[in-house]
Each structure stands twice: as structure tokens, then as C-alpha cells.
């Protein structure tokens, strides 16, 4: 334990560490994504108490060096209105360098990863007694999908996103 020179009674204990990952970068390969998944598993095995909140979908925002690069190469057209900007989120994918199938897979992955890695936080903050049956089904589904790295065809996660209001189906 790190005490930073303080007496043992003042040492930092039970520090909750949160981290997240990103996918969907321009030029990113499936092999690179899979390396990210392996890294996530390794981090979790080293520190089971770490909160890996999710895998976010890369979202191009101004001020980010990659944003300037992809707009100058014509890979991304900057939204013209505030309403268009509001459709860009790290859970919804509408990136021109990805196919519709890849976008759907990344949207599924963003939610599945939360149920795999962030489940304690979900349970503590969001689950009410009447949510438990559905939560258990989705959690088990997420664990199986993570284990087998199968994120593509997932109608149950599409339904989940529609019910919680994250996407229009």
C-alpha cells in the first residue's frame, strides 16, 4: 500500500480506479481491437477491483489532433448544426470509415462491455428490485458474448438500447 509519507492511519485505502477504452478509430483493424480486449482481460485479472467503465466508440470532436487529420483527409465531414453535433456520442456509431455492420457491432460492444466490467457500479447505482430478472439475463448474455468475442448479431442489445433510449431502432 502506498502511504505517501503519511502515517499508516491516513494512508489511502480502497481507492476506486476507473478506466475506459476506445474502439472505432480510422484505420483500426479487428486484430487491434482484439488486442484491446485481451489487455482489458489482463488488467482485470491483475486488479479485479478496477472499474473498466466501457469501450467507447471514437467520436471525432474539434480540438482533438485526430479530428483535424480526418477532416483534412476528407474522412469526416464536420456537422453543420448543434443538432447534428448532438447525434455524435460515444455509444452511437455513425462514422463514415466504418461499415453499418461494424457500427452495429461497436454499439453492441459499448453496452456489453459495461455489463461485463462495470456491473458492480450498475448494481449499486441503477438496479432496483424489479430490474433484477432482466439485469441477470443481460449480464449473463454479456459475459458469454465477451468470452466468445461475439458482438455482431445481437438483437437483445438493440432492444436494450431502444428501451433505455440510446438509439432509434
Short mmCIF file of N, CA and C in Angstrom, two decimals, residues 1-168:
data_model
loop_
_atom_site.label_atom_id
_atom_site.label_comp_id
_atom_site.label_asym_id
_atom_site.label_seq_id
_atom_site.Cartn_x
_atom_site.Cartn_y
_atom_site.Cartn_z
N UNK A 1 0.85 -1.18 0.00
CA UNK A 1 0.00 0.00 0.00
C UNK A 1 0.89 1.23 0.00
N UNK A 2 0.51 2.23 -0.74
CA UNK A 2 1.24 3.49 -0.80
C UNK A 2 0.74 4.39 0.32
N UNK A 3 1.68 4.95 1.10
CA UNK A 3 1.24 5.82 2.19
C UNK A 3 1.64 7.27 1.95
N UNK A 4 2.47 7.52 0.93
CA UNK A 4 2.86 8.88 0.57
C UNK A 4 3.47 9.64 1.76
N UNK A 5 4.10 8.94 2.70
CA UNK A 5 4.74 9.60 3.82
C UNK A 5 3.80 9.93 4.96
N UNK A 6 2.50 9.66 4.78
CA UNK A 6 1.56 9.91 5.86
C UNK A 6 1.58 8.73 6.82
N UNK A 7 1.13 8.97 8.03
CA UNK A 7 1.02 7.83 8.96
C UNK A 7 0.08 6.77 8.37
N UNK A 8 0.29 5.54 8.74
CA UNK A 8 -0.50 4.42 8.21
C UNK A 8 -2.00 4.68 8.34
N UNK A 9 -2.41 5.33 9.42
CA UNK A 9 -3.84 5.57 9.64
C UNK A 9 -4.44 6.53 8.62
N UNK A 10 -3.60 7.29 7.90
CA UNK A 10 -4.08 8.26 6.93
C UNK A 10 -3.88 7.75 5.49
N UNK A 11 -3.25 6.59 5.35
CA UNK A 11 -2.95 6.06 4.01
C UNK A 11 -4.24 5.88 3.21
N UNK A 12 -4.10 6.03 1.91
CA UNK A 12 -5.25 5.88 1.01
C UNK A 12 -5.61 4.40 0.92
N UNK A 13 -6.86 4.10 1.23
CA UNK A 13 -7.35 2.72 1.16
C UNK A 13 -8.59 2.70 0.29
N UNK A 14 -8.78 1.59 -0.37
CA UNK A 14 -9.97 1.37 -1.18
C UNK A 14 -10.19 2.45 -2.23
N UNK A 15 -9.12 2.88 -2.84
CA UNK A 15 -9.23 3.86 -3.92
C UNK A 15 -9.89 3.19 -5.11
N UNK A 16 -10.98 3.73 -5.58
CA UNK A 16 -11.72 3.15 -6.70
C UNK A 16 -11.15 3.70 -8.00
N UNK A 17 -10.52 2.84 -8.76
CA UNK A 17 -9.88 3.24 -10.01
C UNK A 17 -10.83 2.93 -11.17
N UNK A 18 -11.08 3.96 -12.00
CA UNK A 18 -11.93 3.81 -13.18
C UNK A 18 -11.07 3.99 -14.42
N UNK A 19 -11.37 3.24 -15.44
CA UNK A 19 -10.71 3.42 -16.72
C UNK A 19 -11.70 3.04 -17.83
N UNK A 20 -11.43 3.50 -19.02
CA UNK A 20 -12.26 3.12 -20.16
C UNK A 20 -11.35 2.96 -21.37
N UNK A 21 -11.89 2.39 -22.40
CA UNK A 21 -11.14 2.13 -23.63
C UNK A 21 -11.94 2.68 -24.80
N UNK A 22 -11.28 2.77 -25.95
CA UNK A 22 -11.94 3.25 -27.17
C UNK A 22 -11.71 2.28 -28.31
N UNK A 23 -12.67 2.28 -29.21
CA UNK A 23 -12.58 1.48 -30.44
C UNK A 23 -13.23 2.30 -31.55
N UNK A 24 -12.95 1.90 -32.78
CA UNK A 24 -13.58 2.57 -33.92
C UNK A 24 -12.75 3.68 -34.53
N UNK A 25 -11.46 3.69 -34.25
CA UNK A 25 -10.59 4.70 -34.83
C UNK A 25 -10.44 4.49 -36.33
N UNK A 26 -10.20 5.55 -37.09
CA UNK A 26 -9.93 5.38 -38.51
C UNK A 26 -8.71 4.47 -38.71
N UNK A 27 -8.86 3.47 -39.54
CA UNK A 27 -7.75 2.56 -39.84
C UNK A 27 -7.56 1.45 -38.83
N UNK A 28 -8.35 1.43 -37.78
CA UNK A 28 -8.22 0.39 -36.76
C UNK A 28 -8.63 -0.96 -37.36
N UNK A 29 -7.87 -1.99 -37.04
CA UNK A 29 -8.18 -3.33 -37.55
C UNK A 29 -8.88 -4.16 -36.48
N UNK A 30 -9.48 -5.25 -36.92
CA UNK A 30 -10.11 -6.18 -35.99
C UNK A 30 -9.05 -6.77 -35.05
N UNK A 31 -7.87 -7.04 -35.57
CA UNK A 31 -6.78 -7.59 -34.75
C UNK A 31 -6.39 -6.60 -33.64
N UNK A 32 -6.35 -5.32 -33.96
CA UNK A 32 -6.04 -4.31 -32.94
C UNK A 32 -7.13 -4.26 -31.88
N UNK A 33 -8.39 -4.37 -32.30
CA UNK A 33 -9.49 -4.39 -31.32
C UNK A 33 -9.35 -5.59 -30.40
N UNK A 34 -9.03 -6.73 -30.96
CA UNK A 34 -8.90 -7.94 -30.15
C UNK A 34 -7.74 -7.81 -29.15
N UNK A 35 -6.67 -7.13 -29.53
CA UNK A 35 -5.57 -6.88 -28.59
C UNK A 35 -6.06 -6.02 -27.43
N UNK A 36 -6.94 -5.07 -27.72
CA UNK A 36 -7.52 -4.24 -26.67
C UNK A 36 -8.33 -5.10 -25.71
N UNK A 37 -9.11 -6.04 -26.25
CA UNK A 37 -9.92 -6.92 -25.39
C UNK A 37 -9.02 -7.77 -24.48
N UNK A 38 -7.94 -8.28 -25.04
CA UNK A 38 -7.00 -9.08 -24.25
C UNK A 38 -6.39 -8.21 -23.15
N UNK A 39 -6.01 -6.98 -23.49
CA UNK A 39 -5.46 -6.07 -22.49
C UNK A 39 -6.47 -5.82 -21.37
N UNK A 40 -7.73 -5.63 -21.72
CA UNK A 40 -8.76 -5.41 -20.71
C UNK A 40 -8.85 -6.60 -19.77
N UNK A 41 -8.84 -7.81 -20.33
CA UNK A 41 -8.88 -9.02 -19.51
C UNK A 41 -7.66 -9.11 -18.60
N UNK A 42 -6.48 -8.76 -19.12
CA UNK A 42 -5.27 -8.81 -18.32
C UNK A 42 -5.32 -7.80 -17.17
N UNK A 43 -5.77 -6.60 -17.46
CA UNK A 43 -5.87 -5.58 -16.41
C UNK A 43 -6.83 -6.04 -15.32
N UNK A 44 -7.95 -6.61 -15.74
CA UNK A 44 -8.95 -7.08 -14.77
C UNK A 44 -8.41 -8.23 -13.94
N UNK A 45 -7.58 -9.10 -14.53
CA UNK A 45 -7.02 -10.21 -13.77
C UNK A 45 -5.96 -9.72 -12.78
N UNK A 46 -5.25 -8.65 -13.13
CA UNK A 46 -4.25 -8.07 -12.22
C UNK A 46 -4.94 -7.36 -11.06
N UNK A 47 -5.99 -6.60 -11.38
CA UNK A 47 -6.71 -5.85 -10.35
C UNK A 47 -8.22 -6.08 -10.53
N UNK A 48 -8.77 -7.10 -9.88
CA UNK A 48 -10.20 -7.40 -10.03
C UNK A 48 -11.11 -6.27 -9.56
N UNK A 49 -10.59 -5.34 -8.76
CA UNK A 49 -11.42 -4.25 -8.25
C UNK A 49 -11.46 -3.03 -9.16
N UNK A 50 -10.71 -3.05 -10.24
CA UNK A 50 -10.70 -1.90 -11.15
C UNK A 50 -12.06 -1.80 -11.86
N UNK A 51 -12.50 -0.59 -12.09
CA UNK A 51 -13.74 -0.37 -12.81
C UNK A 51 -13.40 0.00 -14.25
N UNK A 52 -13.56 -0.94 -15.14
CA UNK A 52 -13.45 -0.64 -16.57
C UNK A 52 -14.86 -0.25 -16.98
N UNK A 53 -15.07 1.02 -17.19
CA UNK A 53 -16.44 1.50 -17.37
C UNK A 53 -17.06 1.08 -18.69
N UNK A 54 -16.30 1.09 -19.77
CA UNK A 54 -16.87 0.72 -21.06
C UNK A 54 -15.82 0.77 -22.14
N UNK A 55 -16.21 0.33 -23.31
CA UNK A 55 -15.45 0.59 -24.53
C UNK A 55 -16.26 1.64 -25.28
N UNK A 56 -15.74 2.83 -25.34
CA UNK A 56 -16.42 3.92 -26.05
C UNK A 56 -16.10 3.86 -27.53
N UNK A 57 -17.01 4.34 -28.33
CA UNK A 57 -16.80 4.45 -29.76
C UNK A 57 -16.12 5.79 -30.02
N UNK A 58 -15.01 5.76 -30.75
CA UNK A 58 -14.31 7.00 -31.05
C UNK A 58 -15.29 8.01 -31.65
N UNK A 59 -15.26 9.20 -31.12
CA UNK A 59 -16.13 10.27 -31.59
C UNK A 59 -15.27 11.46 -31.95
N UNK A 60 -15.29 11.88 -33.21
CA UNK A 60 -14.43 12.99 -33.63
C UNK A 60 -14.96 14.35 -33.17
N UNK A 61 -14.23 14.98 -32.26
CA UNK A 61 -14.59 16.31 -31.78
C UNK A 61 -13.47 17.30 -32.11
N UNK A 62 -13.82 18.55 -32.39
CA UNK A 62 -12.80 19.57 -32.66
C UNK A 62 -11.86 19.72 -31.47
N UNK A 63 -10.63 20.05 -31.79
CA UNK A 63 -9.63 20.22 -30.74
C UNK A 63 -8.80 18.96 -30.55
N UNK A 64 -9.28 17.85 -31.04
CA UNK A 64 -8.55 16.60 -30.97
C UNK A 64 -7.67 16.51 -32.21
N UNK A 65 -6.37 16.22 -32.08
CA UNK A 65 -5.50 16.15 -33.26
C UNK A 65 -6.00 15.18 -34.33
N UNK A 66 -6.60 14.09 -33.93
CA UNK A 66 -7.13 13.14 -34.92
C UNK A 66 -8.30 13.74 -35.69
N UNK A 67 -9.08 14.60 -35.05
CA UNK A 67 -10.19 15.28 -35.72
C UNK A 67 -9.66 16.09 -36.90
N UNK A 68 -8.61 16.88 -36.66
CA UNK A 68 -8.03 17.69 -37.72
C UNK A 68 -7.51 16.82 -38.86
N UNK A 69 -6.90 15.70 -38.52
CA UNK A 69 -6.35 14.80 -39.53
C UNK A 69 -7.45 14.19 -40.40
N UNK A 70 -8.52 13.68 -39.77
CA UNK A 70 -9.55 13.01 -40.57
C UNK A 70 -10.40 14.00 -41.36
N UNK A 71 -10.60 15.21 -40.85
CA UNK A 71 -11.35 16.20 -41.64
C UNK A 71 -10.52 16.70 -42.82
N UNK A 72 -9.21 16.88 -42.62
CA UNK A 72 -8.37 17.35 -43.72
C UNK A 72 -8.22 16.30 -44.82
N UNK A 73 -8.33 15.01 -44.45
CA UNK A 73 -8.24 13.92 -45.43
C UNK A 73 -9.60 13.62 -46.06
N UNK A 74 -10.65 14.31 -45.61
CA UNK A 74 -11.97 14.07 -46.15
C UNK A 74 -12.66 12.82 -45.62
N UNK A 75 -12.14 12.25 -44.53
CA UNK A 75 -12.76 11.06 -43.96
C UNK A 75 -14.00 11.38 -43.12
N UNK A 76 -14.12 12.64 -42.72
CA UNK A 76 -15.23 13.03 -41.86
C UNK A 76 -15.65 14.45 -42.19
N UNK A 77 -16.94 14.62 -42.36
CA UNK A 77 -17.46 15.96 -42.61
C UNK A 77 -18.03 16.51 -41.31
N UNK A 78 -17.52 17.65 -40.92
CA UNK A 78 -17.93 18.26 -39.66
C UNK A 78 -19.41 18.62 -39.69
N UNK A 79 -20.17 18.25 -38.64
CA UNK A 79 -21.58 18.63 -38.58
C UNK A 79 -21.76 20.14 -38.70
N UNK A 80 -22.88 20.54 -39.28
CA UNK A 80 -23.14 21.97 -39.55
C UNK A 80 -23.98 22.64 -38.46
N UNK A 81 -24.70 21.83 -37.69
CA UNK A 81 -25.59 22.42 -36.68
C UNK A 81 -25.38 21.74 -35.33
N UNK A 82 -25.89 22.39 -34.30
CA UNK A 82 -25.83 21.83 -32.96
C UNK A 82 -26.58 20.50 -32.89
N UNK A 83 -27.70 20.43 -33.59
CA UNK A 83 -28.48 19.19 -33.61
C UNK A 83 -27.66 18.04 -34.22
N UNK A 84 -26.93 18.32 -35.30
CA UNK A 84 -26.09 17.30 -35.91
C UNK A 84 -24.97 16.88 -34.95
N UNK A 85 -24.38 17.85 -34.25
CA UNK A 85 -23.34 17.52 -33.28
C UNK A 85 -23.88 16.64 -32.17
N UNK A 86 -25.13 16.87 -31.76
CA UNK A 86 -25.70 16.11 -30.65
C UNK A 86 -25.88 14.63 -30.99
N UNK A 87 -25.88 14.29 -32.27
CA UNK A 87 -26.03 12.88 -32.64
C UNK A 87 -24.72 12.11 -32.50
N UNK A 88 -23.61 12.82 -32.31
CA UNK A 88 -22.31 12.17 -32.13
C UNK A 88 -22.11 11.88 -30.64
N UNK A 89 -22.17 10.62 -30.29
CA UNK A 89 -21.92 10.23 -28.91
C UNK A 89 -21.02 9.00 -28.91
N UNK A 90 -20.47 8.70 -27.75
CA UNK A 90 -19.58 7.54 -27.67
C UNK A 90 -20.33 6.22 -27.51
N UNK A 91 -21.66 6.22 -27.66
CA UNK A 91 -22.44 4.99 -27.67
C UNK A 91 -23.15 4.76 -29.00
N UNK A 92 -23.24 5.79 -29.82
CA UNK A 92 -23.88 5.66 -31.13
C UNK A 92 -22.83 5.86 -32.21
N UNK A 93 -22.85 4.98 -33.17
CA UNK A 93 -21.81 4.98 -34.19
C UNK A 93 -22.40 5.40 -35.53
N UNK A 94 -21.86 6.46 -36.09
CA UNK A 94 -22.21 6.86 -37.45
C UNK A 94 -20.94 7.42 -38.10
N UNK A 95 -19.92 6.59 -38.12
CA UNK A 95 -18.62 7.00 -38.62
C UNK A 95 -18.45 6.54 -40.06
N UNK A 96 -18.12 7.46 -40.97
CA UNK A 96 -18.08 7.12 -42.39
C UNK A 96 -17.00 6.12 -42.77
N UNK A 97 -15.98 5.92 -41.96
CA UNK A 97 -14.93 4.96 -42.31
C UNK A 97 -15.28 3.55 -41.85
N UNK A 98 -16.44 3.39 -41.19
CA UNK A 98 -16.88 2.07 -40.75
C UNK A 98 -18.15 1.67 -41.49
N UNK A 99 -18.28 0.39 -41.75
CA UNK A 99 -19.49 -0.11 -42.38
C UNK A 99 -20.63 -0.11 -41.35
N UNK A 100 -21.85 -0.26 -41.85
CA UNK A 100 -23.01 -0.33 -40.96
C UNK A 100 -22.88 -1.53 -40.01
N UNK A 101 -22.34 -2.63 -40.51
CA UNK A 101 -22.14 -3.82 -39.68
C UNK A 101 -21.13 -3.54 -38.56
N UNK A 102 -20.03 -2.86 -38.89
CA UNK A 102 -19.04 -2.52 -37.87
C UNK A 102 -19.62 -1.56 -36.84
N UNK A 103 -20.40 -0.58 -37.29
CA UNK A 103 -21.02 0.36 -36.36
C UNK A 103 -21.97 -0.36 -35.41
N UNK A 104 -22.78 -1.26 -35.94
CA UNK A 104 -23.71 -2.03 -35.11
C UNK A 104 -22.94 -2.85 -34.07
N UNK A 105 -21.85 -3.48 -34.50
CA UNK A 105 -21.03 -4.28 -33.60
C UNK A 105 -20.44 -3.41 -32.49
N UNK A 106 -19.95 -2.22 -32.84
CA UNK A 106 -19.36 -1.33 -31.83
C UNK A 106 -20.41 -0.82 -30.85
N UNK A 107 -21.61 -0.54 -31.33
CA UNK A 107 -22.68 -0.12 -30.43
C UNK A 107 -23.01 -1.24 -29.44
N UNK A 108 -23.09 -2.47 -29.94
CA UNK A 108 -23.33 -3.61 -29.05
C UNK A 108 -22.19 -3.73 -28.04
N UNK A 109 -20.98 -3.65 -28.54
CA UNK A 109 -19.79 -3.79 -27.69
C UNK A 109 -19.77 -2.74 -26.58
N UNK A 110 -20.16 -1.53 -26.89
CA UNK A 110 -20.15 -0.46 -25.89
C UNK A 110 -21.04 -0.82 -24.70
N UNK A 111 -22.18 -1.42 -24.96
CA UNK A 111 -23.08 -1.79 -23.86
C UNK A 111 -22.69 -3.11 -23.22
N UNK A 112 -22.31 -4.07 -24.03
CA UNK A 112 -21.91 -5.37 -23.49
C UNK A 112 -20.74 -5.20 -22.52
N UNK A 113 -19.76 -4.38 -22.89
CA UNK A 113 -18.59 -4.20 -22.03
C UNK A 113 -18.96 -3.59 -20.68
N UNK A 114 -19.97 -2.76 -20.66
CA UNK A 114 -20.42 -2.21 -19.36
C UNK A 114 -20.95 -3.30 -18.45
N UNK A 115 -21.73 -4.22 -19.02
CA UNK A 115 -22.30 -5.30 -18.22
C UNK A 115 -21.26 -6.33 -17.81
N UNK A 116 -20.14 -6.40 -18.52
CA UNK A 116 -19.07 -7.32 -18.18
C UNK A 116 -18.19 -6.71 -17.09
N UNK A 117 -17.76 -5.46 -17.29
CA UNK A 117 -16.74 -4.88 -16.43
C UNK A 117 -17.26 -3.89 -15.39
N UNK A 118 -18.38 -3.26 -15.64
CA UNK A 118 -18.86 -2.19 -14.77
C UNK A 118 -20.08 -2.62 -13.97
N UNK A 119 -20.29 -3.92 -13.86
CA UNK A 119 -21.52 -4.46 -13.28
C UNK A 119 -21.74 -4.05 -11.83
N UNK A 120 -20.68 -3.97 -11.03
CA UNK A 120 -20.89 -3.58 -9.62
C UNK A 120 -21.43 -2.16 -9.53
N UNK A 121 -20.90 -1.28 -10.35
CA UNK A 121 -21.38 0.10 -10.35
C UNK A 121 -22.85 0.15 -10.82
N UNK A 122 -23.18 -0.61 -11.83
CA UNK A 122 -24.57 -0.67 -12.31
C UNK A 122 -25.47 -1.16 -11.19
N UNK A 123 -25.04 -2.23 -10.52
CA UNK A 123 -25.85 -2.79 -9.44
C UNK A 123 -26.03 -1.81 -8.29
N UNK A 124 -24.97 -1.10 -7.94
CA UNK A 124 -25.04 -0.15 -6.82
C UNK A 124 -25.87 1.09 -7.15
N UNK A 125 -25.77 1.56 -8.39
CA UNK A 125 -26.39 2.84 -8.73
C UNK A 125 -27.74 2.76 -9.41
N UNK A 126 -27.97 1.74 -10.20
CA UNK A 126 -29.13 1.79 -11.10
C UNK A 126 -30.16 0.68 -10.90
N UNK A 127 -29.77 -0.47 -10.42
CA UNK A 127 -30.69 -1.60 -10.39
C UNK A 127 -31.62 -1.52 -9.18
N UNK A 128 -32.89 -1.52 -9.50
CA UNK A 128 -33.95 -1.59 -8.48
C UNK A 128 -34.39 -3.05 -8.38
N UNK A 129 -35.14 -3.39 -7.38
CA UNK A 129 -35.52 -4.79 -7.18
C UNK A 129 -36.25 -5.36 -8.39
N UNK A 130 -37.03 -4.56 -9.08
CA UNK A 130 -37.79 -5.05 -10.22
C UNK A 130 -36.95 -5.15 -11.50
N UNK A 131 -35.73 -4.63 -11.49
CA UNK A 131 -34.82 -4.75 -12.64
C UNK A 131 -34.04 -6.06 -12.63
N UNK A 132 -33.93 -6.70 -11.47
CA UNK A 132 -33.02 -7.83 -11.33
C UNK A 132 -33.23 -8.96 -12.35
N UNK A 133 -34.44 -9.40 -12.61
CA UNK A 133 -34.55 -10.50 -13.60
C UNK A 133 -33.96 -10.14 -14.97
N UNK A 134 -34.29 -8.98 -15.49
CA UNK A 134 -33.74 -8.57 -16.79
C UNK A 134 -32.24 -8.34 -16.68
N UNK A 135 -31.81 -7.74 -15.59
CA UNK A 135 -30.38 -7.47 -15.41
C UNK A 135 -29.58 -8.77 -15.43
N UNK A 136 -30.03 -9.78 -14.73
CA UNK A 136 -29.31 -11.06 -14.68
C UNK A 136 -29.21 -11.66 -16.07
N UNK A 137 -30.29 -11.62 -16.83
CA UNK A 137 -30.27 -12.15 -18.21
C UNK A 137 -29.26 -11.40 -19.05
N UNK A 138 -29.28 -10.07 -19.00
CA UNK A 138 -28.35 -9.27 -19.80
C UNK A 138 -26.90 -9.45 -19.32
N UNK A 139 -26.70 -9.57 -18.04
CA UNK A 139 -25.35 -9.76 -17.52
C UNK A 139 -24.79 -11.09 -18.00
N UNK A 140 -25.57 -12.17 -17.89
CA UNK A 140 -25.11 -13.48 -18.36
C UNK A 140 -24.85 -13.46 -19.87
N UNK A 141 -25.75 -12.83 -20.60
CA UNK A 141 -25.59 -12.70 -22.05
C UNK A 141 -24.28 -11.96 -22.36
N UNK A 142 -24.03 -10.88 -21.65
CA UNK A 142 -22.82 -10.08 -21.88
C UNK A 142 -21.57 -10.90 -21.57
N UNK A 143 -21.58 -11.66 -20.49
CA UNK A 143 -20.42 -12.47 -20.14
C UNK A 143 -20.12 -13.52 -21.21
N UNK A 144 -21.17 -14.15 -21.73
CA UNK A 144 -20.97 -15.14 -22.79
C UNK A 144 -20.46 -14.48 -24.07
N UNK A 145 -21.06 -13.37 -24.43
CA UNK A 145 -20.61 -12.66 -25.64
C UNK A 145 -19.16 -12.21 -25.49
N UNK A 146 -18.79 -11.73 -24.30
CA UNK A 146 -17.41 -11.31 -24.08
C UNK A 146 -16.46 -12.50 -24.19
N UNK A 147 -16.83 -13.60 -23.55
CA UNK A 147 -15.97 -14.78 -23.56
C UNK A 147 -15.70 -15.26 -24.98
N UNK A 148 -16.73 -15.26 -25.82
CA UNK A 148 -16.59 -15.75 -27.19
C UNK A 148 -16.34 -14.63 -28.20
N UNK A 149 -16.24 -13.39 -27.71
CA UNK A 149 -15.96 -12.23 -28.56
C UNK A 149 -16.94 -12.14 -29.72
N UNK A 150 -18.20 -12.34 -29.38
CA UNK A 150 -19.25 -12.29 -30.40
C UNK A 150 -20.15 -11.08 -30.12
N UNK A 151 -19.96 -10.02 -30.91
CA UNK A 151 -20.68 -8.78 -30.66
C UNK A 151 -21.54 -8.34 -31.84
N UNK A 152 -21.51 -9.09 -32.92
CA UNK A 152 -22.18 -8.63 -34.14
C UNK A 152 -23.70 -8.75 -34.05
N UNK A 153 -24.24 -9.90 -34.35
CA UNK A 153 -25.69 -10.06 -34.34
C UNK A 153 -26.16 -10.14 -32.90
N UNK A 154 -26.83 -9.08 -32.44
CA UNK A 154 -27.24 -9.02 -31.03
C UNK A 154 -28.57 -8.29 -30.91
N UNK A 155 -29.67 -8.91 -31.33
CA UNK A 155 -30.96 -8.22 -31.26
C UNK A 155 -31.38 -7.86 -29.84
N UNK A 156 -30.94 -8.63 -28.85
CA UNK A 156 -31.30 -8.31 -27.46
C UNK A 156 -30.66 -7.00 -27.01
N UNK A 157 -29.47 -6.70 -27.51
CA UNK A 157 -28.81 -5.45 -27.14
C UNK A 157 -29.39 -4.27 -27.92
N UNK A 158 -29.85 -4.54 -29.11
CA UNK A 158 -30.55 -3.50 -29.87
C UNK A 158 -31.84 -3.12 -29.14
N UNK A 159 -32.55 -4.13 -28.65
CA UNK A 159 -33.76 -3.89 -27.86
C UNK A 159 -33.42 -3.12 -26.58
N UNK A 160 -32.36 -3.52 -25.91
CA UNK A 160 -31.93 -2.82 -24.69
C UNK A 160 -31.70 -1.34 -24.97
N UNK A 161 -30.96 -1.03 -26.03
CA UNK A 161 -30.68 0.36 -26.36
C UNK A 161 -31.96 1.13 -26.67
N UNK A 162 -32.89 0.48 -27.32
CA UNK A 162 -34.16 1.15 -27.62
C UNK A 162 -34.94 1.42 -26.33
N UNK A 163 -35.00 0.45 -25.45
CA UNK A 163 -35.75 0.61 -24.20
C UNK A 163 -35.15 1.70 -23.33
N UNK A 164 -33.82 1.75 -23.23
CA UNK A 164 -33.21 2.77 -22.38
C UNK A 164 -33.00 4.09 -23.10
N UNK A 165 -33.32 4.14 -24.39
CA UNK A 165 -33.31 5.40 -25.11
C UNK A 165 -31.98 5.84 -25.67
N UNK A 166 -31.09 4.90 -25.97
CA UNK A 166 -29.79 5.28 -26.51
C UNK A 166 -29.74 5.30 -28.04
N UNK A 167 -30.73 4.80 -28.68
CA UNK A 167 -30.70 4.77 -30.13
C UNK A 167 -32.13 4.65 -30.66
N UNK A 168 -32.29 5.04 -31.87
CA UNK A 168 -33.58 4.82 -32.53
C UNK A 168 -33.43 3.61 -33.42
#
